[in-house]
PDB file of C-alpha atoms in Angstrom:
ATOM      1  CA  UNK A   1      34.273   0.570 111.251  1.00  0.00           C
ATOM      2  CA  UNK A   2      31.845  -2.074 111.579  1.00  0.00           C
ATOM      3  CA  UNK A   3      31.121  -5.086 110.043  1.00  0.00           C
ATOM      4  CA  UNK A   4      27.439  -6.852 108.690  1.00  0.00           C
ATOM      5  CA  UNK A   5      26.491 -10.090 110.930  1.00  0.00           C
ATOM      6  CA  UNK A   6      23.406 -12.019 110.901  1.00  0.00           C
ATOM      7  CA  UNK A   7      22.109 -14.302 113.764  1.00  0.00           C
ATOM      8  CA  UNK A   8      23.546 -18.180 112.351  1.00  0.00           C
ATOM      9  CA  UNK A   9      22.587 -20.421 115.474  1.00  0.00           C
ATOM     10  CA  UNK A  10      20.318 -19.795 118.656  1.00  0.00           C
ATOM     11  CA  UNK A  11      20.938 -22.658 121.247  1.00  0.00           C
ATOM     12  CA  UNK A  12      18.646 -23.066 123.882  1.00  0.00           C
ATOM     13  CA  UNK A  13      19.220 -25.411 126.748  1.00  0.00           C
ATOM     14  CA  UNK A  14      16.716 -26.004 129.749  1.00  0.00           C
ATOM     15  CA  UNK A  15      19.491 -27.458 131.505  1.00  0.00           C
ATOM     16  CA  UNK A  16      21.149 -23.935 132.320  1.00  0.00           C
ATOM     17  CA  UNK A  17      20.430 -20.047 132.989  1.00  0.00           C
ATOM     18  CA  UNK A  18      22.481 -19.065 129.498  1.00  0.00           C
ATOM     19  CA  UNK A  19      21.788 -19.862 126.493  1.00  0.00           C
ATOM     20  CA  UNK A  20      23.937 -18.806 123.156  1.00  0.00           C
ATOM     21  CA  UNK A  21      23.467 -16.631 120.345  1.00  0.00           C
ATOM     22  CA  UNK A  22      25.661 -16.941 117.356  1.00  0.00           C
ATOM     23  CA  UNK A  23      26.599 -13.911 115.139  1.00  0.00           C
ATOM     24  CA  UNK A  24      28.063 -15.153 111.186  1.00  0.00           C
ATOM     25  CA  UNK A  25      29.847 -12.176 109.348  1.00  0.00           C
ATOM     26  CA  UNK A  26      27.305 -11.725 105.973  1.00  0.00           C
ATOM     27  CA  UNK A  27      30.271 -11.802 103.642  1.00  0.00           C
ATOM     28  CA  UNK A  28      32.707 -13.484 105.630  1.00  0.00           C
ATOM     29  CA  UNK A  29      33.435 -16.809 107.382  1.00  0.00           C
ATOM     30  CA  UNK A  30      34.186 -15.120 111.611  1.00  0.00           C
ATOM     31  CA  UNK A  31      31.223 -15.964 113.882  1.00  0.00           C
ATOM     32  CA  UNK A  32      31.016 -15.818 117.798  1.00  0.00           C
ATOM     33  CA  UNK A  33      28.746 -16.546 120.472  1.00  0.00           C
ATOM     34  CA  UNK A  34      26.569 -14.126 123.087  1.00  0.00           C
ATOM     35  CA  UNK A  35      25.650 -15.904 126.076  1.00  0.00           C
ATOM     36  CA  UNK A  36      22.364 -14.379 126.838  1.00  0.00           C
ATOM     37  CA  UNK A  37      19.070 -15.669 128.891  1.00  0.00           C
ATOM     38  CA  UNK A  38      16.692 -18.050 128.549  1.00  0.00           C
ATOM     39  CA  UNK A  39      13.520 -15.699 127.982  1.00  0.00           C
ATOM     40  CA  UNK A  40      15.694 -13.352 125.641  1.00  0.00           C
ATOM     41  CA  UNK A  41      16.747 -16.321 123.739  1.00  0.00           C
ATOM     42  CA  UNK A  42      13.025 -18.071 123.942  1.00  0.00           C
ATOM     43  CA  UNK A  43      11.604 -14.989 122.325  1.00  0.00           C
ATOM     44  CA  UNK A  44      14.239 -14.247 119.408  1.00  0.00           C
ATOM     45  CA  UNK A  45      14.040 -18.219 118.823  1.00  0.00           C
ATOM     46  CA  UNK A  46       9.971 -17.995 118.130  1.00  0.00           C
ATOM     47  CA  UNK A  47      10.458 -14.813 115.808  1.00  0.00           C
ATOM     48  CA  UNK A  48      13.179 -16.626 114.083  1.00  0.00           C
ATOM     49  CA  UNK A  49      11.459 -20.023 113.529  1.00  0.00           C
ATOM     50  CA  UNK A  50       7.831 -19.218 113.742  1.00  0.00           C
ATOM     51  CA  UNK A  51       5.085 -16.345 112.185  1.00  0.00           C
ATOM     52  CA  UNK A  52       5.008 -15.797 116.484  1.00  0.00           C
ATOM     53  CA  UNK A  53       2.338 -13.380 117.382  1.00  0.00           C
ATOM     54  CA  UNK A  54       2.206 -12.635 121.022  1.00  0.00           C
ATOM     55  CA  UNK A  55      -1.441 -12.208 122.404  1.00  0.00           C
ATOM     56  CA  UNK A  56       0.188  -9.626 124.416  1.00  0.00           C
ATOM     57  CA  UNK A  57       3.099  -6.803 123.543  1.00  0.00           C
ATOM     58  CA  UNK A  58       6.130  -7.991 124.249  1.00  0.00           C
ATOM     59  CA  UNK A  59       9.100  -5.412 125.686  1.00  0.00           C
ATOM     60  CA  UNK A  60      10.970  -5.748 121.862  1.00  0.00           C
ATOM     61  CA  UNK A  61       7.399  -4.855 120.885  1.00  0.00           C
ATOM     62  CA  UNK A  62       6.899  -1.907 122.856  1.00  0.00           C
ATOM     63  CA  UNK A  63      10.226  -1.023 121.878  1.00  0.00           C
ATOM     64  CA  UNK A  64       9.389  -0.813 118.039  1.00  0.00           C
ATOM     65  CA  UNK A  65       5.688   0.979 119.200  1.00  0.00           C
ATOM     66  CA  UNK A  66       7.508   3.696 121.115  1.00  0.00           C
ATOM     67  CA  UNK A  67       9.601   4.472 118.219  1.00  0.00           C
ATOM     68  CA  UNK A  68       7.109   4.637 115.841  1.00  0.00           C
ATOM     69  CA  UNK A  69       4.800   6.472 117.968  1.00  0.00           C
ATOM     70  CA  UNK A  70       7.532   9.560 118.304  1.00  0.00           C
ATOM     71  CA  UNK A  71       8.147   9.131 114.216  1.00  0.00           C
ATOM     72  CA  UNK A  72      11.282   7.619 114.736  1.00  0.00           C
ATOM     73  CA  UNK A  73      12.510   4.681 112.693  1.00  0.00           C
ATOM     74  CA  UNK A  74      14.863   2.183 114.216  1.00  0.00           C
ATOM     75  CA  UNK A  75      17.835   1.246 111.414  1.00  0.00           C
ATOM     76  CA  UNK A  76      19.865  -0.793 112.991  1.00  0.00           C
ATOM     77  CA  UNK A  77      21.746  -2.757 116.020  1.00  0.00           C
ATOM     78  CA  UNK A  78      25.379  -2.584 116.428  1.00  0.00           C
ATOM     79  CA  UNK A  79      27.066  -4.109 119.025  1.00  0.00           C
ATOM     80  CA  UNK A  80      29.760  -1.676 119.949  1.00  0.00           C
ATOM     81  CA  UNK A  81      31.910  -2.999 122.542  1.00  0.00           C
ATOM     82  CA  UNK A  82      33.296  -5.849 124.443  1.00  0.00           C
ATOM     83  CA  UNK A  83      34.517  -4.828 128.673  1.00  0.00           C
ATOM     84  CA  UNK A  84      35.514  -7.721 130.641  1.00  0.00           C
ATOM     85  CA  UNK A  85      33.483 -10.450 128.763  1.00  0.00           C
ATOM     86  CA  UNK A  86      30.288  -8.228 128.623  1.00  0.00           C
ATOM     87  CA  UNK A  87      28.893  -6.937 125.212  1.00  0.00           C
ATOM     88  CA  UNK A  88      27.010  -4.067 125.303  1.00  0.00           C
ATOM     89  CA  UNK A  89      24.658  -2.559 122.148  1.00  0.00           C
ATOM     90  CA  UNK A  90      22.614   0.133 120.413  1.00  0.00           C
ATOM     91  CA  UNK A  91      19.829   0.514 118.647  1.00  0.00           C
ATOM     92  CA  UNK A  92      20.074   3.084 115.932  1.00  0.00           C
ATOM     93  CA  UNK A  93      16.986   5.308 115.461  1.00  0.00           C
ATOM     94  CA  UNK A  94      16.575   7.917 113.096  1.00  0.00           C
ATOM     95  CA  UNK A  95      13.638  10.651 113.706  1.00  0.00           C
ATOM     96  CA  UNK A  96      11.259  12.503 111.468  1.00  0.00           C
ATOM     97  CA  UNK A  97      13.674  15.663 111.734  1.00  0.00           C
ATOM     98  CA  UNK A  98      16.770  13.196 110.149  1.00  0.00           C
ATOM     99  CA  UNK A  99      18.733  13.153 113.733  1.00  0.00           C
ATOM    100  CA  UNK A 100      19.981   9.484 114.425  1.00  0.00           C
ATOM    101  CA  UNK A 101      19.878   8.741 117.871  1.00  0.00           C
ATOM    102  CA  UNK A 102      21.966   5.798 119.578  1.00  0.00           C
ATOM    103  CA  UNK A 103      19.695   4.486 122.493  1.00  0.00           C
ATOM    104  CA  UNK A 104      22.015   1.742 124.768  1.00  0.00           C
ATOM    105  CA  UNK A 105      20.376  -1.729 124.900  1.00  0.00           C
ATOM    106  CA  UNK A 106      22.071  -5.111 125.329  1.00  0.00           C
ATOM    107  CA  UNK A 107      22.878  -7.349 122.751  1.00  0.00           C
ATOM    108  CA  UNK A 108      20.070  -9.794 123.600  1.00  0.00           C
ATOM    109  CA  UNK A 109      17.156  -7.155 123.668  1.00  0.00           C
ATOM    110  CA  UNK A 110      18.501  -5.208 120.464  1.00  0.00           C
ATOM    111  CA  UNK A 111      18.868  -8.418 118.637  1.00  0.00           C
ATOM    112  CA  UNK A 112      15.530  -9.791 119.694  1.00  0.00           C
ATOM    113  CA  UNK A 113      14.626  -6.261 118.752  1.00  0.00           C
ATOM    114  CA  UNK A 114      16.206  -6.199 115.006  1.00  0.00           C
ATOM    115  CA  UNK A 115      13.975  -9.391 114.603  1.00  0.00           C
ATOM    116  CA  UNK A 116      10.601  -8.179 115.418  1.00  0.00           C
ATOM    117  CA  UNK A 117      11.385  -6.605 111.657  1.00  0.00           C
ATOM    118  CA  UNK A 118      10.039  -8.524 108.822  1.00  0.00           C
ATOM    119  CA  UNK A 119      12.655  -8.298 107.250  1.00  0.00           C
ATOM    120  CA  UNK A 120      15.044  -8.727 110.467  1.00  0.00           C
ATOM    121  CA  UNK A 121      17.151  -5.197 110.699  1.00  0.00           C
ATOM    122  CA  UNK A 122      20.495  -5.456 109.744  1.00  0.00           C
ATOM    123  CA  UNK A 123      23.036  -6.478 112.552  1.00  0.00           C
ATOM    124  CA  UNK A 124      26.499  -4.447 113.244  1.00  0.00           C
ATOM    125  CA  UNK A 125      29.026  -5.349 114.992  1.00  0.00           C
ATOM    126  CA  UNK A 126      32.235  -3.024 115.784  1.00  0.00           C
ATOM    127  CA  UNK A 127      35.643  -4.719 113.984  1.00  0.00           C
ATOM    128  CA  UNK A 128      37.528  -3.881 117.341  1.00  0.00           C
ATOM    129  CA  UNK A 129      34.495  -6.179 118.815  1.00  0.00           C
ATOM    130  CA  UNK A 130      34.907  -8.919 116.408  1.00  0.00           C
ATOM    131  CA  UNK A 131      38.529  -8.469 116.891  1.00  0.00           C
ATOM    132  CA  UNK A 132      38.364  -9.693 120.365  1.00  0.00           C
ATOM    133  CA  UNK A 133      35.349 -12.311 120.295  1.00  0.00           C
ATOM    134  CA  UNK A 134      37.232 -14.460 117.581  1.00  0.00           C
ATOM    135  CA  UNK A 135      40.620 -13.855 118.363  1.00  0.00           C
ATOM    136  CA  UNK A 136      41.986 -12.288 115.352  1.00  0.00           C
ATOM    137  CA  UNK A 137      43.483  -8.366 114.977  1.00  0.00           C
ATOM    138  CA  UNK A 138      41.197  -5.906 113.255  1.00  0.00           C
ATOM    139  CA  UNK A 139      43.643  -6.416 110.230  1.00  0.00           C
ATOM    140  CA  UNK A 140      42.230 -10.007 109.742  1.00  0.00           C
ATOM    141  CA  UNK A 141      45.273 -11.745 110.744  1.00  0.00           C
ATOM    142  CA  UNK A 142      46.012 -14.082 113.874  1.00  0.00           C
ATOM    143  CA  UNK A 143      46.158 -12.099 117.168  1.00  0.00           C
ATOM    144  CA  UNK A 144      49.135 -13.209 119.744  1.00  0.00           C
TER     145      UNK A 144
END
């Protein structure tokens, strides 16, 4: 099962190679951070914040072209799973013959991804996953 998020904070420090991402549940009060990098977190910050029109394609650009191009739609991101402090990600794609197709991606790109979207796509994130970012069992309660 997975659970609705939506990007709350992007912190960007020049100071150091990470910067954070913070996922908020939509209709809940868990959040966590993704430590991702600087030029991931530059270019998800001027979507966010800005009407940010590259003069050139940018990768989470040609991303959403190549999709398009085959007739494919991209629905969603969902960040699947957590392995020794590393998230890892899909992006959801459904083609013109109805197949859905999960491509791998990390968090960063498919998030940056998801907000190329005007609306941004909706934001997934595996309750085993959210489990173990905030410290709490997939039954809500305190884990031990």
């Amino acid at each position: 099962m997975s659970v609705e998020m939506q990007l709350a904070r992007i912190i960007i420090s020049e100071l150091t190679d990470n910067q954070v991402i913070y996922l908020k549940e939509v209709d809940g009060e868990r959040q966590f951070p993704i430590m991702i990098g600087i030029f991931e977190a530059t270019n998800i910050d001027r979507r966010v914040k800005h009407d940010y029109v590259p003069p050139r394609p940018l990768t989470h650009d040609l991303i959403v072209s190549v999709a398009e191009s085959l007739g494919a739609v991209i629905e969603r991101v969902v960040i699947s799973d957590l392995s020794e402090h590393t998230y890892f990600a899909q992006l959801h794609l459904l083609t013109a013959s109805g197949e859905t197709i999960e491509v791998d991606a990390r968090p960063s790109d498919a998030i940056a991804v998801a907000v190329t979207y005007d609306p941004p796509l909706p934001i997934f994130v595996s309750e085993e996953v959210l489990a173990d970012a905030t410290g709490t069992s997939v039954d809500g309660g305190e884990s031990i």
